[in-house]
Structure formats: C-alpha cells, structure tokens
Short mmCIF file of C-alpha atoms in Angstrom, two decimals:
data_model
loop_
_atom_site.label_atom_id
_atom_site.label_comp_id
_atom_site.label_asym_id
_atom_site.label_seq_id
_atom_site.Cartn_x
_atom_site.Cartn_y
_atom_site.Cartn_z
CA MET A 1 13.38 -33.48 11.80
CA LEU A 2 15.18 -31.82 8.90
CA TYR A 3 13.90 -28.71 7.16
CA PHE A 4 15.09 -27.72 3.71
CA GLN A 5 14.87 -24.13 2.57
CA ASN A 6 14.51 -23.34 -1.10
CA ALA A 7 15.76 -19.76 -1.21
CA GLN A 8 17.76 -17.66 -3.61
CA GLY A 9 19.37 -14.28 -2.98
CA VAL A 10 18.90 -11.55 -5.57
CA SER A 11 20.81 -8.28 -5.79
CA LEU A 12 18.33 -5.78 -7.15
CA THR A 13 17.74 -2.03 -7.26
CA ILE A 14 14.07 -1.03 -7.18
CA PRO A 15 13.37 2.12 -9.23
CA MET A 16 11.32 4.72 -7.37
CA PRO A 17 9.09 7.73 -8.12
CA GLY A 18 10.93 10.98 -7.47
CA HIS A 19 14.33 9.43 -8.18
CA PRO A 20 14.92 10.48 -11.82
CA VAL A 21 16.49 8.04 -14.27
CA SER A 22 19.24 9.49 -16.45
CA ALA A 23 19.45 8.59 -20.12
CA SER A 24 22.55 6.47 -19.50
CA ALA A 25 20.77 4.45 -16.80
CA VAL A 26 17.54 3.68 -18.67
CA GLU A 27 18.62 0.24 -19.93
CA GLN A 28 19.80 -0.87 -16.48
CA VAL A 29 16.56 0.34 -14.88
CA LYS A 30 14.58 -1.48 -17.55
CA GLN A 31 16.44 -4.70 -16.70
CA ASP A 32 15.76 -4.16 -12.97
CA VAL A 33 12.04 -3.72 -13.66
CA GLN A 34 11.97 -6.84 -15.83
CA GLN A 35 13.72 -8.87 -13.14
CA LEU A 36 11.28 -7.63 -10.50
CA GLU A 37 8.32 -8.52 -12.74
CA GLU A 38 9.72 -12.03 -13.20
CA LEU A 39 10.13 -12.46 -9.44
CA PHE A 40 6.49 -11.47 -8.94
CA ASP A 41 5.41 -14.02 -11.55
CA GLN A 42 7.33 -16.76 -9.72
CA HIS A 43 5.86 -16.15 -6.25
CA ASP A 44 2.43 -16.15 -4.61
CA VAL A 45 3.13 -13.84 -1.65
CA VAL A 46 5.39 -10.78 -1.62
CA PHE A 47 6.61 -9.04 1.54
CA LEU A 48 7.49 -5.35 1.27
CA LEU A 49 10.13 -4.53 3.89
CA LEU A 50 11.68 -1.45 2.34
CA ASP A 51 13.40 1.66 3.69
CA THR A 52 11.35 4.32 1.92
CA ARG A 53 7.73 5.01 1.10
CA GLU A 54 8.41 5.46 -2.60
CA GLY A 55 10.35 2.18 -2.69
CA ARG A 56 7.03 0.41 -2.14
CA TRP A 57 5.28 2.02 -5.11
CA LEU A 58 6.46 -0.23 -7.96
CA PRO A 59 5.98 -3.51 -6.02
CA THR A 60 2.50 -2.32 -5.06
CA VAL A 61 1.60 -1.68 -8.70
CA LEU A 62 3.00 -5.06 -9.77
CA GLY A 63 1.19 -6.89 -6.98
CA ALA A 64 -2.15 -5.29 -7.84
CA SER A 65 -1.72 -5.93 -11.56
CA LYS A 66 -0.55 -9.55 -11.16
CA ARG A 67 -3.07 -10.41 -8.40
CA LYS A 68 -0.46 -11.29 -5.77
CA LEU A 69 -0.89 -11.18 -2.00
CA ILE A 70 1.16 -8.20 -0.79
CA MET A 71 2.21 -8.02 2.87
CA ASN A 72 3.64 -4.63 3.76
CA ALA A 73 5.48 -3.51 6.91
CA ALA A 74 6.67 0.01 7.76
CA LEU A 75 8.61 1.02 10.88
CA GLY A 76 9.12 4.33 12.65
CA PHE A 77 11.12 4.87 15.81
CA ASP A 78 8.55 3.31 18.17
CA THR A 79 5.54 2.83 15.88
CA TYR A 80 4.85 0.40 13.07
CA MET A 81 2.22 -0.53 10.54
CA ILE A 82 1.46 -3.88 8.95
CA VAL A 83 -1.02 -4.01 6.08
CA ARG A 84 -2.19 -6.66 3.66
CA HIS A 85 -3.14 -5.09 0.36
CA GLY A 86 -6.55 -5.72 -1.10
CA MET A 87 -6.62 -8.37 -3.82
CA LYS A 88 -7.92 -7.03 -7.13
CA CYS A 89 -10.30 -9.26 -9.06
CA SER A 90 -12.71 -9.20 -11.98
CA SER A 91 -16.24 -7.87 -11.54
CA ALA A 92 -17.70 -11.37 -11.78
CA ASP A 93 -15.34 -12.73 -9.13
CA ALA A 94 -15.96 -9.72 -6.88
CA ALA A 95 -19.72 -10.27 -7.06
CA ALA A 96 -19.33 -13.91 -6.05
CA ILE A 97 -16.88 -13.21 -3.22
CA ASP A 98 -18.80 -10.25 -1.81
CA THR A 99 -22.20 -12.01 -1.77
CA GLY A 100 -23.91 -11.61 1.58
CA LEU A 101 -21.61 -8.83 2.79
CA LYS A 102 -23.31 -5.83 1.23
CA GLY A 103 -25.51 -5.24 4.26
CA SER A 104 -22.65 -5.30 6.73
CA LEU A 105 -20.06 -3.02 5.15
CA GLY A 106 -20.04 -0.91 8.31
CA GLU A 107 -18.66 -3.92 10.15
CA ALA A 108 -16.53 -5.61 7.48
CA ILE A 109 -14.84 -4.85 4.17
CA PRO A 110 -14.52 -7.53 1.47
CA GLY A 111 -10.94 -8.40 0.60
CA SER A 112 -11.40 -7.25 -3.00
CA GLN A 113 -12.25 -3.75 -1.75
CA LEU A 114 -9.45 -3.27 0.79
CA GLY A 115 -6.97 -0.46 0.23
CA CYS A 116 -3.23 -0.65 -0.28
CA TYR A 117 -0.40 1.18 1.48
CA PHE A 118 -0.95 4.28 -0.67
CA CYS A 119 -4.76 4.44 -0.53
CA ASN A 120 -4.82 6.96 2.32
CA ASP A 121 -2.56 9.40 0.45
CA VAL A 122 -3.75 12.42 -1.53
CA VAL A 123 -0.32 13.18 -2.99
CA ALA A 124 1.96 11.13 -5.24
CA PRO A 125 5.00 9.46 -3.66
CA GLY A 126 8.28 11.31 -4.11
CA ASP A 127 11.84 11.45 -2.80
CA SER A 128 11.36 11.08 0.97
CA THR A 129 15.11 11.06 1.70
CA LYS A 130 15.89 14.56 0.43
CA ASP A 131 16.96 17.07 3.11
CA ARG A 132 15.99 14.73 5.95
CA THR A 133 17.99 13.43 8.88
CA LEU A 134 18.28 9.68 9.53
CA ASP A 135 15.57 9.68 12.21
CA GLN A 136 13.23 11.61 9.89
CA GLN A 137 13.77 8.94 7.24
CA CYS A 138 12.46 6.25 9.64
CA THR A 139 15.79 4.42 9.58
CA VAL A 140 16.17 4.42 13.39
CA SER A 141 13.91 2.06 15.35
CA ARG A 142 13.80 0.54 18.80
CA PRO A 143 15.99 -2.59 18.89
CA GLY A 144 13.31 -5.26 19.25
CA MET A 145 10.75 -3.84 16.87
CA SER A 146 11.90 -5.37 13.59
CA MET A 147 11.68 -8.88 15.07
CA MET A 148 8.23 -8.19 16.52
CA VAL A 149 6.90 -6.85 13.23
CA SER A 150 8.46 -9.72 11.25
CA ALA A 151 6.67 -12.23 13.48
CA LEU A 152 3.34 -10.40 13.28
CA ILE A 153 3.35 -10.03 9.50
CA VAL A 154 4.12 -13.74 9.02
CA GLU A 155 1.30 -14.68 11.42
CA LEU A 156 -1.07 -12.39 9.52
CA MET A 157 -0.10 -14.04 6.24
CA VAL A 158 -0.75 -17.50 7.72
CA SER A 159 -4.16 -16.40 9.02
CA VAL A 160 -5.06 -15.01 5.59
CA LEU A 161 -4.01 -18.20 3.82
CA GLN A 162 -6.05 -20.29 6.27
CA HIS A 163 -9.19 -18.31 5.52
CA PRO A 164 -11.60 -19.99 3.04
CA ASP A 165 -11.36 -16.93 0.77
CA GLY A 166 -7.57 -16.68 1.05
CA ALA A 167 -6.28 -13.29 -0.10
CA TYR A 168 -9.89 -12.17 -0.63
CA ALA A 169 -10.62 -12.62 3.09
CA THR A 170 -12.97 -10.04 4.55
CA ALA A 171 -11.47 -7.64 7.10
CA ASP A 172 -13.28 -6.58 10.24
CA THR A 173 -13.47 -2.84 10.94
CA SER A 174 -13.41 -2.85 14.73
CA ALA A 175 -12.51 -6.30 16.16
CA ARG A 176 -15.53 -6.06 18.48
CA ASP A 177 -16.89 -9.40 19.59
CA ALA A 178 -20.24 -8.64 17.95
CA HIS A 179 -18.50 -8.31 14.59
CA LEU A 180 -16.56 -11.57 14.74
CA THR A 181 -18.55 -13.67 12.30
CA ALA A 182 -17.40 -16.58 10.16
CA GLU A 183 -16.75 -14.22 7.25
CA VAL A 184 -14.07 -12.22 9.08
CA THR A 185 -12.19 -14.99 10.89
CA SER A 186 -10.13 -17.98 9.85
CA VAL A 187 -9.45 -21.13 11.87
CA LEU A 188 -6.62 -19.12 13.46
CA GLY A 189 -8.76 -16.11 14.33
CA LEU A 190 -8.91 -12.58 12.94
CA VAL A 191 -7.61 -11.58 9.52
CA PRO A 192 -7.27 -7.80 9.94
CA HIS A 193 -6.49 -5.40 7.14
CA GLN A 194 -3.96 -3.42 9.17
CA ILE A 195 -2.11 -3.72 12.46
CA ARG A 196 -0.80 -0.43 13.82
CA GLY A 197 1.49 -0.74 16.83
CA PHE A 198 2.65 1.83 19.36
CA LEU A 199 5.57 0.44 21.31
CA SER A 200 5.70 3.34 23.75
CA ARG A 201 2.28 2.20 25.03
CA PHE A 202 2.48 -1.48 24.00
CA TYR A 203 -0.77 -0.95 22.16
CA HIS A 204 -2.32 -2.17 18.89
CA LEU A 205 -5.03 -0.81 16.62
CA MET A 206 -6.57 -2.81 13.77
CA PRO A 207 -8.25 -0.36 11.37
CA SER A 208 -9.61 -1.23 7.93
CA SER A 209 -10.10 1.05 4.96
CA PHE A 210 -11.54 0.88 1.47
CA ALA A 211 -9.46 1.15 -1.68
CA PHE A 212 -9.24 4.75 -2.93
CA ASP A 213 -10.44 5.23 -6.51
CA LYS A 214 -7.72 7.87 -7.01
CA CYS A 215 -4.91 5.85 -5.43
CA THR A 216 -1.54 6.49 -7.07
CA ALA A 217 -0.61 2.78 -6.91
CA CYS A 218 -3.65 0.49 -7.18
CA SER A 219 -6.41 2.55 -8.81
CA PRO A 220 -7.86 1.34 -12.14
CA MET A 221 -6.28 4.27 -14.02
CA VAL A 222 -2.78 3.42 -12.83
CA LEU A 223 -3.13 -0.32 -13.47
CA SER A 224 -4.57 0.16 -16.95
CA GLU A 225 -1.73 2.55 -17.88
CA TYR A 226 0.89 0.12 -16.59
CA GLU A 227 -0.68 -2.85 -18.38
CA ALA A 228 -1.02 -0.90 -21.63
CA LYS A 229 2.30 0.99 -21.73
CA GLY A 230 4.61 -1.03 -19.47
CA PHE A 231 8.06 0.43 -18.91
CA ASP A 232 7.30 3.69 -20.75
CA PHE A 233 4.63 4.44 -18.16
CA LEU A 234 6.92 3.52 -15.27
CA LEU A 235 9.78 5.65 -16.58
CA LYS A 236 7.53 8.69 -16.76
CA VAL A 237 6.44 8.10 -13.15
CA PHE A 238 10.03 7.75 -11.95
CA ASN A 239 10.98 11.07 -13.54
CA GLU A 240 7.90 13.19 -12.83
CA PRO A 241 5.66 11.50 -10.22
CA ASN A 242 3.81 14.50 -8.84
CA SER A 243 2.55 16.06 -12.03
CA TYR A 244 1.99 12.84 -13.99
CA LEU A 245 0.52 10.54 -11.32
CA GLU A 246 -1.64 13.21 -9.74
CA ASP A 247 -3.01 14.31 -13.12
CA LEU A 248 -3.63 10.70 -14.16
CA THR A 249 -5.50 9.66 -11.03
CA GLY A 250 -7.53 12.84 -10.62
CA LEU A 251 -5.73 14.04 -7.49
CA THR A 252 -4.85 17.35 -9.17
CA GLN A 253 -8.53 18.02 -9.76
CA LEU A 254 -9.32 16.94 -6.21
CA HIS A 255 -6.80 19.46 -4.87
CA GLN A 256 -8.33 22.21 -7.01
CA GLN A 257 -11.83 21.38 -5.80
CA SER A 258 -10.71 21.49 -2.17
CA HIS A 259 -9.28 24.98 -2.72
CA GLU A 260 -12.48 26.13 -4.37
CA LEU A 261 -14.52 24.90 -1.41
CA ASP A 262 -12.64 27.03 1.12
CA VAL A 263 -15.21 28.62 3.40
CA TRP A 264 -14.86 32.28 4.27
CA GLU A 265 -16.04 33.19 7.75
CA LEU A 266 -17.81 36.56 7.78
CA SER A 267 -19.09 38.58 10.69
CA ASP A 268 -22.34 40.57 10.59
CA ASP A 269 -20.36 43.71 9.74
CA ASP A 270 -18.37 42.20 6.86
CA SER A 271 -19.35 42.80 3.26
CA LEU A 272 -18.54 41.02 0.01
CA SER A 273 -18.86 44.19 -2.03
CA PRO A 274 -15.63 45.73 -3.42
#
C-alpha cells in the first residue's frame, strides 16, 4: 500500500514576548506574524513543539482566536507535559455543548472551559533564556523522551477527533472508573486535558484545569485586544510583556491584592500601637 504525504516545509521565526523588536526589524516581524496567521487559517490542528515557554504565546493566542485545536508538548530533562488547549466558542454554542454537565463539574470539565498552557501562570511570559544554562532552558532531555511524547500527543489528538464533540470533548478530572462516562470518553478511550509524565518513575498523571479568566494568552481581554488591534497589540506585547499583559489581564491588580492580604502573626504580647 502506498501512502502519499502532502507536506510543506516553512522557514519561520516566531516573535516572542520579552524579546524586543527593534525599529529596523518591525517589517520582517510583521511578515512573520502574517505568515503564521495564514498557516493557522490553512490547518485544523496545530502542534506546539517549541524550545521556550514564550515561543508558545503567539501560537496560543492565534489558536484561541481562530478556534483551532492546539496540541502542546513541553519537555524537561526527565519530565514532560502534553496538553490540549480548550476550544473557545460562542455563548450559544457553549450552552449547547455543556448541557447536562453542569452538575458534574467536579468530575469533568467541558472542552470549551479547559485551560491553555498559560492558564496556570500568574505572571506574563518573558525571556526564559536569559542568564540560564542549557539544562535550565529545558534543552537537554533523556534520549527516548521526544519519541515517547510525540507518540502520545498524536494518540491524544486522534482520541479527541474521534469524540462526538471533537475539540470540545469533555475532560475527566481524575480518570477514576466511576467518572468514565460517555461524555468523557471516545471510541478509543479517555480524552484527557493533560498528560504529565515522570520518566524517572515511569509514571503518568492526567490532571484537568479550568481556563483562567486572567490568562495572558487565552483570556477574553487578550483575544479582544488582538482581534481589534492586530499587529500593533502584538508588537507592544513583544516589547513590554510584563507591564502591558499583566495590566491588561488584571494580574497586576491580583498581585497587589495578594500583598494586601498578607497576614501578620501576633503573639499575646505584641501590640499594633506605634
């Protein structure tokens, strides 16, 4: 049997938050962004297999905005994480998809409410390569791990696509037998949100988490700014991610509130008087 592969190689630089764009490079970066946007428009599933955390930010924003299935893999030395990003949808679609699941959110999370790679962060992505050794940059991994993760992420994609809800497939929160209902499995079995592997113990965890309303990549504020301002918004993020993204999403205010809520431990002999 003959198999024909329809593939095309693309040489592309992905702009990243925390990696400033000089005035002379703006036009080239704008072309790179436009090419990446076109690639997203032409494909249904996008795999993020990038070297840095911040390198995943722009593809995550594009995937959320363009309603594409994003499959993300990140490797450490002997640990790895695979995550399928939640699929954004309109309120009407979300209501239809999530029908019947509201009473079981402790056991399952609807696909439209799943978080992305950045949803567990409370800081904006920045330059993760600065002043770090190669092993601290997660560029050194055990020799068989990349093949293992590549196989797992493809199998997860296939399981998602075989689910009746596709990219909106509900994710189980524990993988306990009691939770394995028709809503959280496809004909191929589970469709987890994340797979976290620990090669030193040959062990897997499959956690699930909700989308964060202050996420620096997939929150409504970020998506609306990108869709309204386009490249101007992206350029500002590339040049000043911490101040701009954290102010935009409300993380700055969240940090301030956490400082204000610091609890002082006082003994019976302590006094608050000056």
